[in-house]
Amino acid sequence: MDDSLDFDTLAVRSGTLRSEFGEHSEALFLTSSFVFASAAEAAERFKNSEDYYTYSRFTNPTVTMFQERLAALEGGEACMATASGMSAIMSVVMSALQAGDHLVSSQSLFGSTLGMFSQIFTRFGITTTFVDPTDLDAWKNAVRPETKMFFLETPSNPLTEVADIEAISKIAKSANALFVVDNCFCSPALQQPLKLGADVVMHSATKFLDGQGRVLGGALVGSKPFIMEKVFPFVRSAGPTLSAFNAWILLKGIETLSVRVERQSANALEIARWLEGHPAVKRVFYPGLESHPQYEIAKRQQKAGGAIVSFELKGDTPEQMRANAWRVIDGTKICSITGNLGDTRTTITHPASTTHGRITAEARAAAGITEGLIRLAVGLENAGDIREDLARGL
Ligand SMILES: *Cc1c(COP(=O)(O)O)cnc(C)c1O
């Protein structure tokens, strides 16, 4: 499909493959393998498995549709879908790096990503230097001769720090490092990192791409040579493949992506402004607020502030802060107490004891996750109802 079409058109139209039956909605191909007319055809198709359907660990038409649609929305040449966001991170590292290589990563990361970089990849000889994502000199100074990858999440989870993608891409380029951006918090509806100089966009499709809290999924979007020659051989051999069923759910989710994310951002801004004026709240972290330290960068590189609002409660000791945070969470009747985000339903979490509970206290402190912090992922409910829901425990 013509990639010059508007985002909203691509979101509902791009990537669609129609079978001989002429179905209007995308078909769900629940099949593990594909049949051949002859032994010779089987041989030919296995030899060129990028171009044909042979086995669903390699490719599946429903997954192809999802990959093409997401590539169009991110403005990338190619996409490889994976079973989850974490398997996308595993796949990009396993495809691009080897023992002895070095990574420079933002220190403000999703908890499991931090765990992969600091505890798992190190066992295979891949080391990571963590930097403050907003400090450009820190990125520059962390580069070593063996640095092969830069990894960034912006806005970060859960503190919504915003890093300058374009500026960091220049540092990555001069270091000859592959620049990977986790675009989970914004989704391509609000931010397109490839257009700002990133080499690879990574997604947890579990979040806004599904948008309704149903399935796990992940993806990597980048240049055709990188995705097809580096990532595809790894994914098809190692098997962190996206299931056809999940791809089909994600295709349907993407169709309403920009409508959802724009409304969720508007709701989030309203709630963030209200929290900022509340006496029990010490600080609000939301890129759409003028008080956000990187408000200007966010305004430049994002279409809106996104759906994630984090806020810190007052309290004299860590114990008191935790008690205050838990009281707000337990006082809600509408918000769902759950770790997921990007859902149409507002979710509320205490990062220090859940998503970031397994990392060391020092790593948590370095990432700025205090006991008084609450992460809200604002959904599509009425913003006034959510405000009242939070007010009960504040
Ligand atoms: C959830 C999340 C991930 C991991 O994705 P899964 O689909 O849960 O594996 C990675 N990065 C960010 C920013 C996330 O929010």
mmCIF file of C-alpha atoms and ligand atoms in Angstrom:
data_model
loop_
_atom_site.group_PDB
_atom_site.id
_atom_site.type_symbol
_atom_site.label_atom_id
_atom_site.label_comp_id
_atom_site.label_asym_id
_atom_site.label_seq_id
_atom_site.Cartn_x
_atom_site.Cartn_y
_atom_site.Cartn_z
ATOM 1 C CA MET A 1 0.000 0.000 0.000
ATOM 2 C CA ASP A 2 1.058 3.591 -0.748
ATOM 3 C CA ASP A 3 3.031 4.604 2.346
ATOM 4 C CA SER A 4 2.447 8.309 1.687
ATOM 5 C CA LEU A 5 -1.135 7.861 2.884
ATOM 6 C CA ASP A 6 -2.022 9.385 6.210
ATOM 7 C CA PHE A 7 -1.338 7.436 9.444
ATOM 8 C CA ASP A 8 -5.055 6.941 10.139
ATOM 9 C CA THR A 9 -5.593 5.412 6.701
ATOM 10 C CA LEU A 10 -2.561 3.127 7.015
ATOM 11 C CA ALA A 11 -3.747 2.009 10.471
ATOM 12 C CA VAL A 12 -6.936 0.490 9.063
ATOM 13 C CA ARG A 13 -5.897 -0.386 5.512
ATOM 14 C CA SER A 14 -2.212 -1.253 5.213
ATOM 15 C CA GLY A 15 -0.868 -4.782 5.188
ATOM 16 C CA THR A 16 -4.167 -6.496 4.386
ATOM 17 C CA LEU A 17 -3.730 -9.752 2.432
ATOM 18 C CA ARG A 18 -6.893 -11.250 0.943
ATOM 19 C CA SER A 19 -7.314 -14.937 0.335
ATOM 20 C CA GLU A 20 -9.163 -16.431 -2.650
ATOM 21 C CA PHE A 21 -12.415 -16.086 -0.650
ATOM 22 C CA GLY A 22 -12.365 -12.284 -0.706
ATOM 23 C CA GLU A 23 -12.945 -11.858 3.044
ATOM 24 C CA HIS A 24 -13.260 -8.178 4.039
ATOM 25 C CA SER A 25 -11.818 -8.450 7.565
ATOM 26 C CA GLU A 26 -8.318 -9.927 7.917
ATOM 27 C CA ALA A 27 -8.389 -13.722 8.100
ATOM 28 C CA LEU A 28 -6.960 -15.643 11.025
ATOM 29 C CA PHE A 29 -4.673 -18.370 9.674
ATOM 30 C CA LEU A 30 -4.569 -20.886 12.510
ATOM 31 C CA THR A 31 -2.222 -23.377 10.954
ATOM 32 C CA SER A 32 1.192 -24.541 12.061
ATOM 33 C CA SER A 33 2.355 -25.523 8.572
ATOM 34 C CA PHE A 34 1.528 -25.044 4.889
ATOM 35 C CA VAL A 35 1.141 -27.719 2.197
ATOM 36 C CA PHE A 36 2.956 -27.997 -1.115
ATOM 37 C CA ALA A 37 1.863 -29.331 -4.495
ATOM 38 C CA SER A 38 4.994 -31.454 -4.878
ATOM 39 C CA ALA A 39 8.318 -32.393 -3.332
ATOM 40 C CA ALA A 40 10.015 -29.986 -5.711
ATOM 41 C CA GLU A 41 7.777 -27.118 -4.628
ATOM 42 C CA ALA A 42 8.443 -27.947 -0.958
ATOM 43 C CA ALA A 43 12.189 -27.875 -1.614
ATOM 44 C CA GLU A 44 11.971 -24.555 -3.429
ATOM 45 C CA ARG A 45 9.833 -22.932 -0.724
ATOM 46 C CA PHE A 46 12.018 -24.119 2.158
ATOM 47 C CA LYS A 47 15.062 -22.743 0.339
ATOM 48 C CA ASN A 48 13.437 -19.295 0.081
ATOM 49 C CA SER A 49 11.509 -19.310 3.311
ATOM 50 C CA GLU A 50 11.377 -15.488 3.518
ATOM 51 C CA ASP A 51 9.224 -15.387 0.394
ATOM 52 C CA TYR A 52 6.861 -18.318 1.020
ATOM 53 C CA TYR A 53 4.742 -19.765 3.785
ATOM 54 C CA THR A 54 6.181 -23.045 5.008
ATOM 55 C CA TYR A 55 5.880 -23.236 8.786
ATOM 56 C CA SER A 56 4.386 -20.747 11.259
ATOM 57 C CA ARG A 57 7.561 -20.432 13.326
ATOM 58 C CA PHE A 58 9.001 -18.787 10.173
ATOM 59 C CA THR A 59 6.050 -16.865 8.760
ATOM 60 C CA ASN A 60 2.262 -16.899 8.834
ATOM 61 C CA PRO A 61 -0.051 -14.705 6.719
ATOM 62 C CA THR A 62 -1.855 -13.172 9.726
ATOM 63 C CA VAL A 63 1.500 -12.346 11.314
ATOM 64 C CA THR A 64 2.716 -10.890 7.987
ATOM 65 C CA MET A 65 -0.304 -8.581 7.910
ATOM 66 C CA PHE A 66 0.493 -7.336 11.417
ATOM 67 C CA GLN A 67 4.175 -6.848 10.520
ATOM 68 C CA GLU A 68 3.389 -4.869 7.378
ATOM 69 C CA ARG A 69 0.853 -2.685 9.121
ATOM 70 C CA LEU A 70 3.186 -1.835 12.017
ATOM 71 C CA ALA A 71 6.104 -1.185 9.624
ATOM 72 C CA ALA A 72 3.892 1.268 7.699
ATOM 73 C CA LEU A 73 2.881 3.069 10.889
ATOM 74 C CA GLU A 74 6.451 3.394 12.150
ATOM 75 C CA GLY A 75 7.733 4.397 8.707
ATOM 76 C CA GLY A 76 10.105 1.398 8.607
ATOM 77 C CA GLU A 77 11.038 -0.898 5.736
ATOM 78 C CA ALA A 78 10.398 -4.164 7.562
ATOM 79 C CA CYS A 79 9.078 -5.592 10.819
ATOM 80 C CA MET A 80 9.591 -8.838 12.712
ATOM 81 C CA ALA A 81 6.874 -9.756 15.185
ATOM 82 C CA THR A 82 7.721 -11.570 18.421
ATOM 83 C CA ALA A 83 5.773 -13.298 21.192
ATOM 84 C CA SER A 84 6.198 -10.435 23.672
ATOM 85 C CA GLY A 85 8.023 -7.173 24.161
ATOM 86 C CA MET A 86 10.736 -8.926 26.144
ATOM 87 C CA SER A 87 11.319 -11.443 23.371
ATOM 88 C CA ALA A 88 11.725 -8.489 20.987
ATOM 89 C CA ILE A 89 14.499 -7.187 23.249
ATOM 90 C CA MET A 90 16.084 -10.626 23.446
ATOM 91 C CA SER A 91 15.867 -10.938 19.652
ATOM 92 C CA VAL A 92 17.435 -7.584 18.859
ATOM 93 C CA VAL A 93 20.345 -8.236 21.212
ATOM 94 C CA MET A 94 20.878 -11.840 20.056
ATOM 95 C CA SER A 95 20.657 -10.760 16.402
ATOM 96 C CA ALA A 96 22.988 -7.794 16.542
ATOM 97 C CA LEU A 97 25.510 -8.475 19.329
ATOM 98 C CA GLN A 98 27.997 -11.111 20.371
ATOM 99 C CA ALA A 99 30.170 -11.897 23.383
ATOM 100 C CA GLY A 100 32.545 -9.017 24.080
ATOM 101 C CA ASP A 101 30.171 -6.368 22.748
ATOM 102 C CA HIS A 102 29.034 -3.457 24.846
ATOM 103 C CA LEU A 103 25.707 -1.687 25.131
ATOM 104 C CA VAL A 104 24.925 1.824 26.305
ATOM 105 C CA SER A 105 21.443 2.035 27.728
ATOM 106 C CA SER A 106 19.228 4.490 29.474
ATOM 107 C CA GLN A 107 19.062 3.648 33.173
ATOM 108 C CA SER A 108 15.346 4.471 33.198
ATOM 109 C CA LEU A 109 13.959 1.226 31.892
ATOM 110 C CA PHE A 110 11.097 -1.197 32.205
ATOM 111 C CA GLY A 111 11.989 -3.526 35.130
ATOM 112 C CA SER A 112 12.456 -6.705 33.069
ATOM 113 C CA THR A 113 14.575 -4.876 30.489
ATOM 114 C CA LEU A 114 16.844 -3.660 33.267
ATOM 115 C CA GLY A 115 17.077 -7.259 34.515
ATOM 116 C CA MET A 116 17.973 -8.601 31.060
ATOM 117 C CA PHE A 117 20.731 -6.042 30.559
ATOM 118 C CA SER A 118 22.179 -6.181 34.068
ATOM 119 C CA GLN A 119 21.831 -9.895 34.905
ATOM 120 C CA ILE A 120 21.111 -12.092 31.885
ATOM 121 C CA PHE A 121 23.117 -10.756 28.916
ATOM 122 C CA THR A 122 26.152 -10.332 31.163
ATOM 123 C CA ARG A 123 26.300 -14.142 31.441
ATOM 124 C CA PHE A 124 26.887 -14.227 27.676
ATOM 125 C CA GLY A 125 29.618 -11.597 27.731
ATOM 126 C CA ILE A 126 27.471 -8.629 26.706
ATOM 127 C CA THR A 127 27.883 -5.783 29.140
ATOM 128 C CA THR A 128 25.866 -2.614 29.592
ATOM 129 C CA THR A 129 26.676 0.850 30.847
ATOM 130 C CA PHE A 130 23.593 2.633 32.167
ATOM 131 C CA VAL A 131 23.286 6.374 31.684
ATOM 132 C CA ASP A 132 20.875 9.157 32.574
ATOM 133 C CA PRO A 133 18.803 9.290 29.366
ATOM 134 C CA THR A 134 18.537 13.088 29.457
ATOM 135 C CA ASP A 135 22.304 13.643 29.816
ATOM 136 C CA LEU A 136 23.810 13.732 26.312
ATOM 137 C CA ASP A 137 27.377 13.880 27.636
ATOM 138 C CA ALA A 138 26.754 10.705 29.618
ATOM 139 C CA TRP A 139 25.804 8.877 26.385
ATOM 140 C CA LYS A 140 28.954 10.209 24.684
ATOM 141 C CA ASN A 141 31.249 9.367 27.594
ATOM 142 C CA ALA A 142 29.926 5.818 27.938
ATOM 143 C CA VAL A 143 31.007 4.861 24.414
ATOM 144 C CA ARG A 144 33.872 2.342 24.181
ATOM 145 C CA PRO A 145 35.548 0.811 21.149
ATOM 146 C CA GLU A 146 33.387 -2.308 21.640
ATOM 147 C CA THR A 147 30.083 -0.396 21.919
ATOM 148 C CA LYS A 148 27.651 -1.831 19.373
ATOM 149 C CA MET A 149 24.220 -0.736 20.569
ATOM 150 C CA PHE A 150 22.383 2.182 22.182
ATOM 151 C CA PHE A 151 19.083 1.411 23.891
ATOM 152 C CA LEU A 152 16.512 4.018 24.891
ATOM 153 C CA GLU A 153 12.985 4.094 26.252
ATOM 154 C CA THR A 154 11.218 7.433 25.921
ATOM 155 C CA PRO A 155 9.126 8.438 27.735
ATOM 156 C CA SER A 156 10.555 6.140 30.359
ATOM 157 C CA ASN A 157 8.667 3.773 32.621
ATOM 158 C CA PRO A 158 7.423 4.832 35.120
ATOM 159 C CA LEU A 159 8.895 8.344 35.525
ATOM 160 C CA THR A 160 8.109 9.557 31.977
ATOM 161 C CA GLU A 161 11.551 11.054 31.469
ATOM 162 C CA VAL A 162 11.822 12.222 27.883
ATOM 163 C CA ALA A 163 15.106 11.857 26.022
ATOM 164 C CA ASP A 164 16.004 13.663 22.807
ATOM 165 C CA ILE A 165 15.891 10.898 20.180
ATOM 166 C CA GLU A 166 17.420 13.008 17.424
ATOM 167 C CA ALA A 167 20.364 14.172 19.544
ATOM 168 C CA ILE A 168 21.109 10.667 20.846
ATOM 169 C CA SER A 169 20.857 9.237 17.325
ATOM 170 C CA LYS A 170 23.729 11.493 16.266
ATOM 171 C CA ILE A 171 25.918 10.206 19.107
ATOM 172 C CA ALA A 172 24.995 6.614 18.221
ATOM 173 C CA LYS A 173 25.821 7.243 14.582
ATOM 174 C CA SER A 174 29.261 8.655 15.348
ATOM 175 C CA ALA A 175 29.909 5.632 17.613
ATOM 176 C CA ASN A 176 28.745 3.278 14.840
ATOM 177 C CA ALA A 177 26.226 1.805 17.261
ATOM 178 C CA LEU A 178 22.774 0.466 16.388
ATOM 179 C CA PHE A 179 20.234 2.775 18.026
ATOM 180 C CA VAL A 180 17.200 0.893 19.393
ATOM 181 C CA VAL A 181 14.211 2.791 20.797
ATOM 182 C CA ASP A 182 11.451 1.166 22.841
ATOM 183 C CA ASN A 183 8.389 3.052 21.541
ATOM 184 C CA CYS A 184 5.940 1.350 23.840
ATOM 185 C CA PHE A 185 4.755 4.381 25.822
ATOM 186 C CA CYS A 186 3.916 6.594 22.852
ATOM 187 C CA SER A 187 3.160 4.106 20.094
ATOM 188 C CA PRO A 188 3.614 5.328 16.518
ATOM 189 C CA ALA A 189 0.410 7.347 16.909
ATOM 190 C CA LEU A 190 2.369 9.875 18.991
ATOM 191 C CA GLN A 191 6.040 9.344 18.108
ATOM 192 C CA GLN A 192 7.972 7.817 15.216
ATOM 193 C CA PRO A 193 11.585 7.278 16.336
ATOM 194 C CA LEU A 194 12.828 6.068 12.923
ATOM 195 C CA LYS A 195 12.002 9.497 11.496
ATOM 196 C CA LEU A 196 14.106 11.029 14.285
ATOM 197 C CA GLY A 197 17.193 8.928 13.519
ATOM 198 C CA ALA A 198 16.654 5.656 15.398
ATOM 199 C CA ASP A 199 17.742 2.479 13.569
ATOM 200 C CA VAL A 200 15.298 0.068 15.189
ATOM 201 C CA VAL A 201 11.977 0.552 16.969
ATOM 202 C CA MET A 202 11.060 -2.048 19.545
ATOM 203 C CA HIS A 203 7.515 -2.634 20.786
ATOM 204 C CA SER A 204 5.664 -4.368 23.492
ATOM 205 C CA ALA A 205 2.499 -4.785 21.398
ATOM 206 C CA THR A 206 0.889 -5.967 24.640
ATOM 207 C CA LYS A 207 0.354 -2.323 25.528
ATOM 208 C CA PHE A 208 -1.186 0.292 23.251
ATOM 209 C CA LEU A 209 -1.111 -1.725 20.006
ATOM 210 C CA ASP A 210 -3.548 -4.244 21.449
ATOM 211 C CA GLY A 211 -4.885 -1.493 23.657
ATOM 212 C CA GLN A 212 -7.488 -3.667 25.306
ATOM 213 C CA GLY A 213 -5.367 -5.811 27.611
ATOM 214 C CA ARG A 214 -5.948 -9.120 25.823
ATOM 215 C CA VAL A 215 -2.749 -10.575 24.408
ATOM 216 C CA LEU A 216 1.041 -10.446 24.600
ATOM 217 C CA GLY A 217 3.042 -9.473 21.561
ATOM 218 C CA GLY A 218 6.168 -7.660 20.479
ATOM 219 C CA ALA A 219 7.901 -6.363 17.395
ATOM 220 C CA LEU A 220 11.056 -4.905 15.921
ATOM 221 C CA VAL A 221 10.861 -2.428 13.029
ATOM 222 C CA GLY A 222 13.867 -1.291 11.028
ATOM 223 C CA SER A 223 15.690 -1.489 7.726
ATOM 224 C CA LYS A 224 15.002 -4.433 5.467
ATOM 225 C CA PRO A 225 18.621 -5.707 5.623
ATOM 226 C CA PHE A 226 18.661 -5.616 9.439
ATOM 227 C CA ILE A 227 15.246 -7.210 9.954
ATOM 228 C CA MET A 228 15.491 -9.821 7.188
ATOM 229 C CA GLU A 229 19.186 -10.718 7.351
ATOM 230 C CA LYS A 230 19.859 -10.397 11.102
ATOM 231 C CA VAL A 231 16.603 -10.676 13.057
ATOM 232 C CA PHE A 232 14.609 -13.102 10.880
ATOM 233 C CA PRO A 233 17.253 -15.880 10.949
ATOM 234 C CA PHE A 234 17.363 -15.623 14.756
ATOM 235 C CA VAL A 235 13.578 -15.559 15.304
ATOM 236 C CA ARG A 236 12.830 -18.370 12.899
ATOM 237 C CA SER A 237 15.492 -20.603 14.483
ATOM 238 C CA ALA A 238 15.040 -19.692 18.144
ATOM 239 C CA GLY A 239 11.238 -19.463 17.920
ATOM 240 C CA PRO A 240 10.107 -16.417 19.948
ATOM 241 C CA THR A 241 7.456 -16.139 17.257
ATOM 242 C CA LEU A 242 4.178 -14.238 17.524
ATOM 243 C CA SER A 243 1.137 -16.519 17.344
ATOM 244 C CA ALA A 244 -1.312 -15.975 14.480
ATOM 245 C CA PHE A 245 -4.154 -15.525 16.943
ATOM 246 C CA ASN A 246 -2.334 -12.757 18.803
ATOM 247 C CA ALA A 247 -1.365 -11.107 15.502
ATOM 248 C CA TRP A 248 -5.025 -11.065 14.497
ATOM 249 C CA ILE A 249 -6.037 -9.421 17.812
ATOM 250 C CA LEU A 250 -3.237 -6.870 17.382
ATOM 251 C CA LEU A 251 -4.329 -6.032 13.814
ATOM 252 C CA LYS A 252 -7.783 -5.190 15.153
ATOM 253 C CA GLY A 253 -6.234 -3.172 17.990
ATOM 254 C CA ILE A 254 -4.089 -1.099 15.649
ATOM 255 C CA GLU A 255 -7.152 0.007 13.678
ATOM 256 C CA THR A 256 -8.305 2.149 16.625
ATOM 257 C CA LEU A 257 -4.821 3.085 17.892
ATOM 258 C CA SER A 258 -4.740 6.813 17.202
ATOM 259 C CA VAL A 259 -8.335 7.422 18.320
ATOM 260 C CA ARG A 260 -7.617 5.665 21.616
ATOM 261 C CA VAL A 261 -4.202 7.167 22.288
ATOM 262 C CA GLU A 262 -5.335 10.723 21.539
ATOM 263 C CA ARG A 263 -8.324 10.460 23.898
ATOM 264 C CA GLN A 264 -6.275 8.688 26.585
ATOM 265 C CA SER A 265 -3.658 11.471 26.350
ATOM 266 C CA ALA A 266 -6.359 14.128 26.777
ATOM 267 C CA ASN A 267 -7.736 12.299 29.827
ATOM 268 C CA ALA A 268 -4.207 11.885 31.230
ATOM 269 C CA LEU A 269 -3.460 15.601 30.846
ATOM 270 C CA GLU A 270 -6.647 16.529 32.695
ATOM 271 C CA ILE A 271 -5.840 14.136 35.558
ATOM 272 C CA ALA A 272 -2.177 15.227 35.684
ATOM 273 C CA ARG A 273 -3.175 18.909 35.995
ATOM 274 C CA TRP A 274 -5.594 18.057 38.799
ATOM 275 C CA LEU A 275 -2.991 15.942 40.655
ATOM 276 C CA GLU A 276 -0.464 18.754 40.361
ATOM 277 C CA GLY A 277 -2.765 21.006 42.395
ATOM 278 C CA HIS A 278 -3.546 18.384 45.062
ATOM 279 C CA PRO A 279 -2.029 18.994 48.545
ATOM 280 C CA ALA A 280 -1.219 15.295 49.180
ATOM 281 C CA VAL A 281 0.843 15.054 45.993
ATOM 282 C CA LYS A 282 4.524 15.923 46.094
ATOM 283 C CA ARG A 283 5.264 15.706 42.396
ATOM 284 C CA VAL A 284 3.611 14.739 39.106
ATOM 285 C CA PHE A 285 5.526 13.206 36.208
ATOM 286 C CA TYR A 286 3.757 13.831 32.895
ATOM 287 C CA PRO A 287 5.422 15.033 29.659
ATOM 288 C CA GLY A 288 2.357 17.129 28.750
ATOM 289 C CA LEU A 289 2.737 19.361 31.826
ATOM 290 C CA GLU A 290 4.704 22.601 31.478
ATOM 291 C CA SER A 291 6.422 21.660 34.782
ATOM 292 C CA HIS A 292 7.935 18.500 33.222
ATOM 293 C CA PRO A 293 11.728 18.993 32.911
ATOM 294 C CA GLN A 294 11.730 17.877 29.265
ATOM 295 C CA TYR A 295 8.430 19.502 28.285
ATOM 296 C CA GLU A 296 10.011 21.270 25.289
ATOM 297 C CA ILE A 297 11.570 18.067 23.911
ATOM 298 C CA ALA A 298 8.290 16.201 24.407
ATOM 299 C CA LYS A 299 6.392 18.927 22.566
ATOM 300 C CA ARG A 300 8.846 18.651 19.673
ATOM 301 C CA GLN A 301 9.006 14.858 19.304
ATOM 302 C CA GLN A 302 5.587 13.671 20.566
ATOM 303 C CA LYS A 303 2.107 14.526 19.276
ATOM 304 C CA ALA A 304 0.751 14.455 22.852
ATOM 305 C CA GLY A 305 1.859 13.564 26.369
ATOM 306 C CA GLY A 306 0.672 9.959 26.289
ATOM 307 C CA ALA A 307 -1.486 8.037 28.737
ATOM 308 C CA ILE A 308 0.994 7.409 31.556
ATOM 309 C CA VAL A 309 0.939 9.725 34.548
ATOM 310 C CA SER A 310 3.127 8.970 37.555
ATOM 311 C CA PHE A 311 2.921 10.841 40.813
ATOM 312 C CA GLU A 312 4.725 10.821 44.107
ATOM 313 C CA LEU A 313 2.939 11.171 47.407
ATOM 314 C CA LYS A 314 4.209 13.086 50.393
ATOM 315 C CA GLY A 315 5.511 11.208 53.454
ATOM 316 C CA ASP A 316 8.401 11.561 55.890
ATOM 317 C CA THR A 317 9.763 8.004 55.719
ATOM 318 C CA PRO A 318 9.773 5.331 53.015
ATOM 319 C CA GLU A 319 7.321 3.311 55.146
ATOM 320 C CA GLN A 320 4.941 6.246 55.377
ATOM 321 C CA MET A 321 5.222 6.915 51.650
ATOM 322 C CA ARG A 322 4.442 3.297 50.858
ATOM 323 C CA ALA A 323 1.436 3.349 53.220
ATOM 324 C CA ASN A 324 0.125 6.513 51.552
ATOM 325 C CA ALA A 325 0.578 5.035 48.070
ATOM 326 C CA TRP A 326 -1.116 1.772 48.991
ATOM 327 C CA ARG A 327 -4.030 3.706 50.560
ATOM 328 C CA VAL A 328 -4.658 5.557 47.297
ATOM 329 C CA ILE A 329 -4.450 2.320 45.313
ATOM 330 C CA ASP A 330 -6.699 0.418 47.699
ATOM 331 C CA GLY A 331 -9.183 3.307 47.795
ATOM 332 C CA THR A 332 -9.958 3.055 44.089
ATOM 333 C CA LYS A 333 -13.120 1.325 42.908
ATOM 334 C CA ILE A 334 -12.825 1.953 39.166
ATOM 335 C CA CYS A 335 -9.079 1.719 38.430
ATOM 336 C CA SER A 336 -7.725 -1.809 37.990
ATOM 337 C CA ILE A 337 -4.824 -2.747 40.277
ATOM 338 C CA THR A 338 -2.673 -4.445 37.682
ATOM 339 C CA GLY A 339 0.749 -4.190 36.088
ATOM 340 C CA ASN A 340 -0.426 -3.784 32.515
ATOM 341 C CA LEU A 341 -0.712 -0.427 30.792
ATOM 342 C CA GLY A 342 -2.104 0.909 27.545
ATOM 343 C CA ASP A 343 -5.520 -0.581 28.196
ATOM 344 C CA THR A 344 -8.865 1.162 27.612
ATOM 345 C CA ARG A 345 -9.351 0.637 31.357
ATOM 346 C CA THR A 346 -7.292 2.803 33.704
ATOM 347 C CA THR A 347 -4.711 0.773 35.584
ATOM 348 C CA ILE A 348 -2.882 1.713 38.775
ATOM 349 C CA THR A 349 0.390 0.281 40.099
ATOM 350 C CA HIS A 350 2.949 0.745 42.860
ATOM 351 C CA PRO A 351 6.168 0.281 40.834
ATOM 352 C CA ALA A 352 8.512 -0.111 43.844
ATOM 353 C CA SER A 353 6.740 -3.287 44.998
ATOM 354 C CA THR A 354 5.573 -4.708 41.650
ATOM 355 C CA THR A 355 7.066 -3.939 38.209
ATOM 356 C CA HIS A 356 10.360 -2.786 39.745
ATOM 357 C CA GLY A 357 10.206 -5.016 42.837
ATOM 358 C CA ARG A 358 12.718 -7.628 41.704
ATOM 359 C CA ILE A 359 15.627 -5.303 40.953
ATOM 360 C CA THR A 360 17.997 -4.319 43.753
ATOM 361 C CA ALA A 361 17.184 -1.384 46.023
ATOM 362 C CA GLU A 362 20.224 0.471 44.630
ATOM 363 C CA ALA A 363 19.060 0.004 41.050
ATOM 364 C CA ARG A 364 15.600 1.180 42.078
ATOM 365 C CA ALA A 365 17.031 4.270 43.728
ATOM 366 C CA ALA A 366 19.182 4.972 40.651
ATOM 367 C CA ALA A 367 16.047 4.767 38.516
ATOM 368 C CA GLY A 368 14.275 7.197 40.866
ATOM 369 C CA ILE A 369 11.507 4.791 41.910
ATOM 370 C CA THR A 370 10.515 5.771 45.450
ATOM 371 C CA GLU A 371 8.043 4.099 47.809
ATOM 372 C CA GLY A 372 5.624 7.007 47.352
ATOM 373 C CA LEU A 373 5.393 6.605 43.584
ATOM 374 C CA ILE A 374 2.172 5.548 41.828
ATOM 375 C CA ARG A 375 1.907 4.849 38.109
ATOM 376 C CA LEU A 376 -1.411 5.504 36.469
ATOM 377 C CA ALA A 377 -2.065 4.346 32.902
ATOM 378 C CA VAL A 378 -5.103 6.347 31.958
ATOM 379 C CA GLY A 379 -7.826 4.648 29.936
ATOM 380 C CA LEU A 380 -10.965 5.721 28.152
ATOM 381 C CA GLU A 381 -13.250 6.158 31.173
ATOM 382 C CA ASN A 382 -14.524 9.637 31.965
ATOM 383 C CA ALA A 383 -11.590 11.633 33.406
ATOM 384 C CA GLY A 384 -13.795 13.129 36.138
ATOM 385 C CA ASP A 385 -14.765 9.666 37.352
ATOM 386 C CA ILE A 386 -11.085 8.678 37.576
ATOM 387 C CA ARG A 387 -10.277 11.875 39.491
ATOM 388 C CA GLU A 388 -12.948 11.041 42.064
ATOM 389 C CA ASP A 389 -11.684 7.470 42.249
ATOM 390 C CA LEU A 390 -8.200 8.728 43.159
ATOM 391 C CA ALA A 391 -9.466 11.456 45.475
ATOM 392 C CA ARG A 392 -10.855 8.860 47.877
ATOM 393 C CA GLY A 393 -7.423 7.699 49.075
ATOM 394 C CA LEU A 394 -5.571 11.012 48.712
HETATM 395 C C1 LIG B 1 5.666 -4.020 28.991
HETATM 396 C C2 LIG B 1 6.894 -3.406 28.499
HETATM 397 C C3 LIG B 1 7.917 -4.182 27.951
HETATM 398 C C4 LIG B 1 7.849 -5.698 27.892
HETATM 399 O O1 LIG B 1 6.802 -6.137 27.104
HETATM 400 P P1 LIG B 1 6.052 -7.560 27.319
HETATM 401 O O2 LIG B 1 5.096 -7.590 26.177
HETATM 402 O O3 LIG B 1 5.398 -7.531 28.651
HETATM 403 O O4 LIG B 1 7.085 -8.612 27.224
HETATM 404 C C5 LIG B 1 9.026 -3.536 27.462
HETATM 405 N N1 LIG B 1 9.145 -2.195 27.533
HETATM 406 C C6 LIG B 1 8.178 -1.415 28.069
HETATM 407 C C7 LIG B 1 8.360 0.057 28.103
HETATM 408 C C8 LIG B 1 7.029 -1.988 28.582
HETATM 409 O O5 LIG B 1 6.088 -1.213 29.128
#
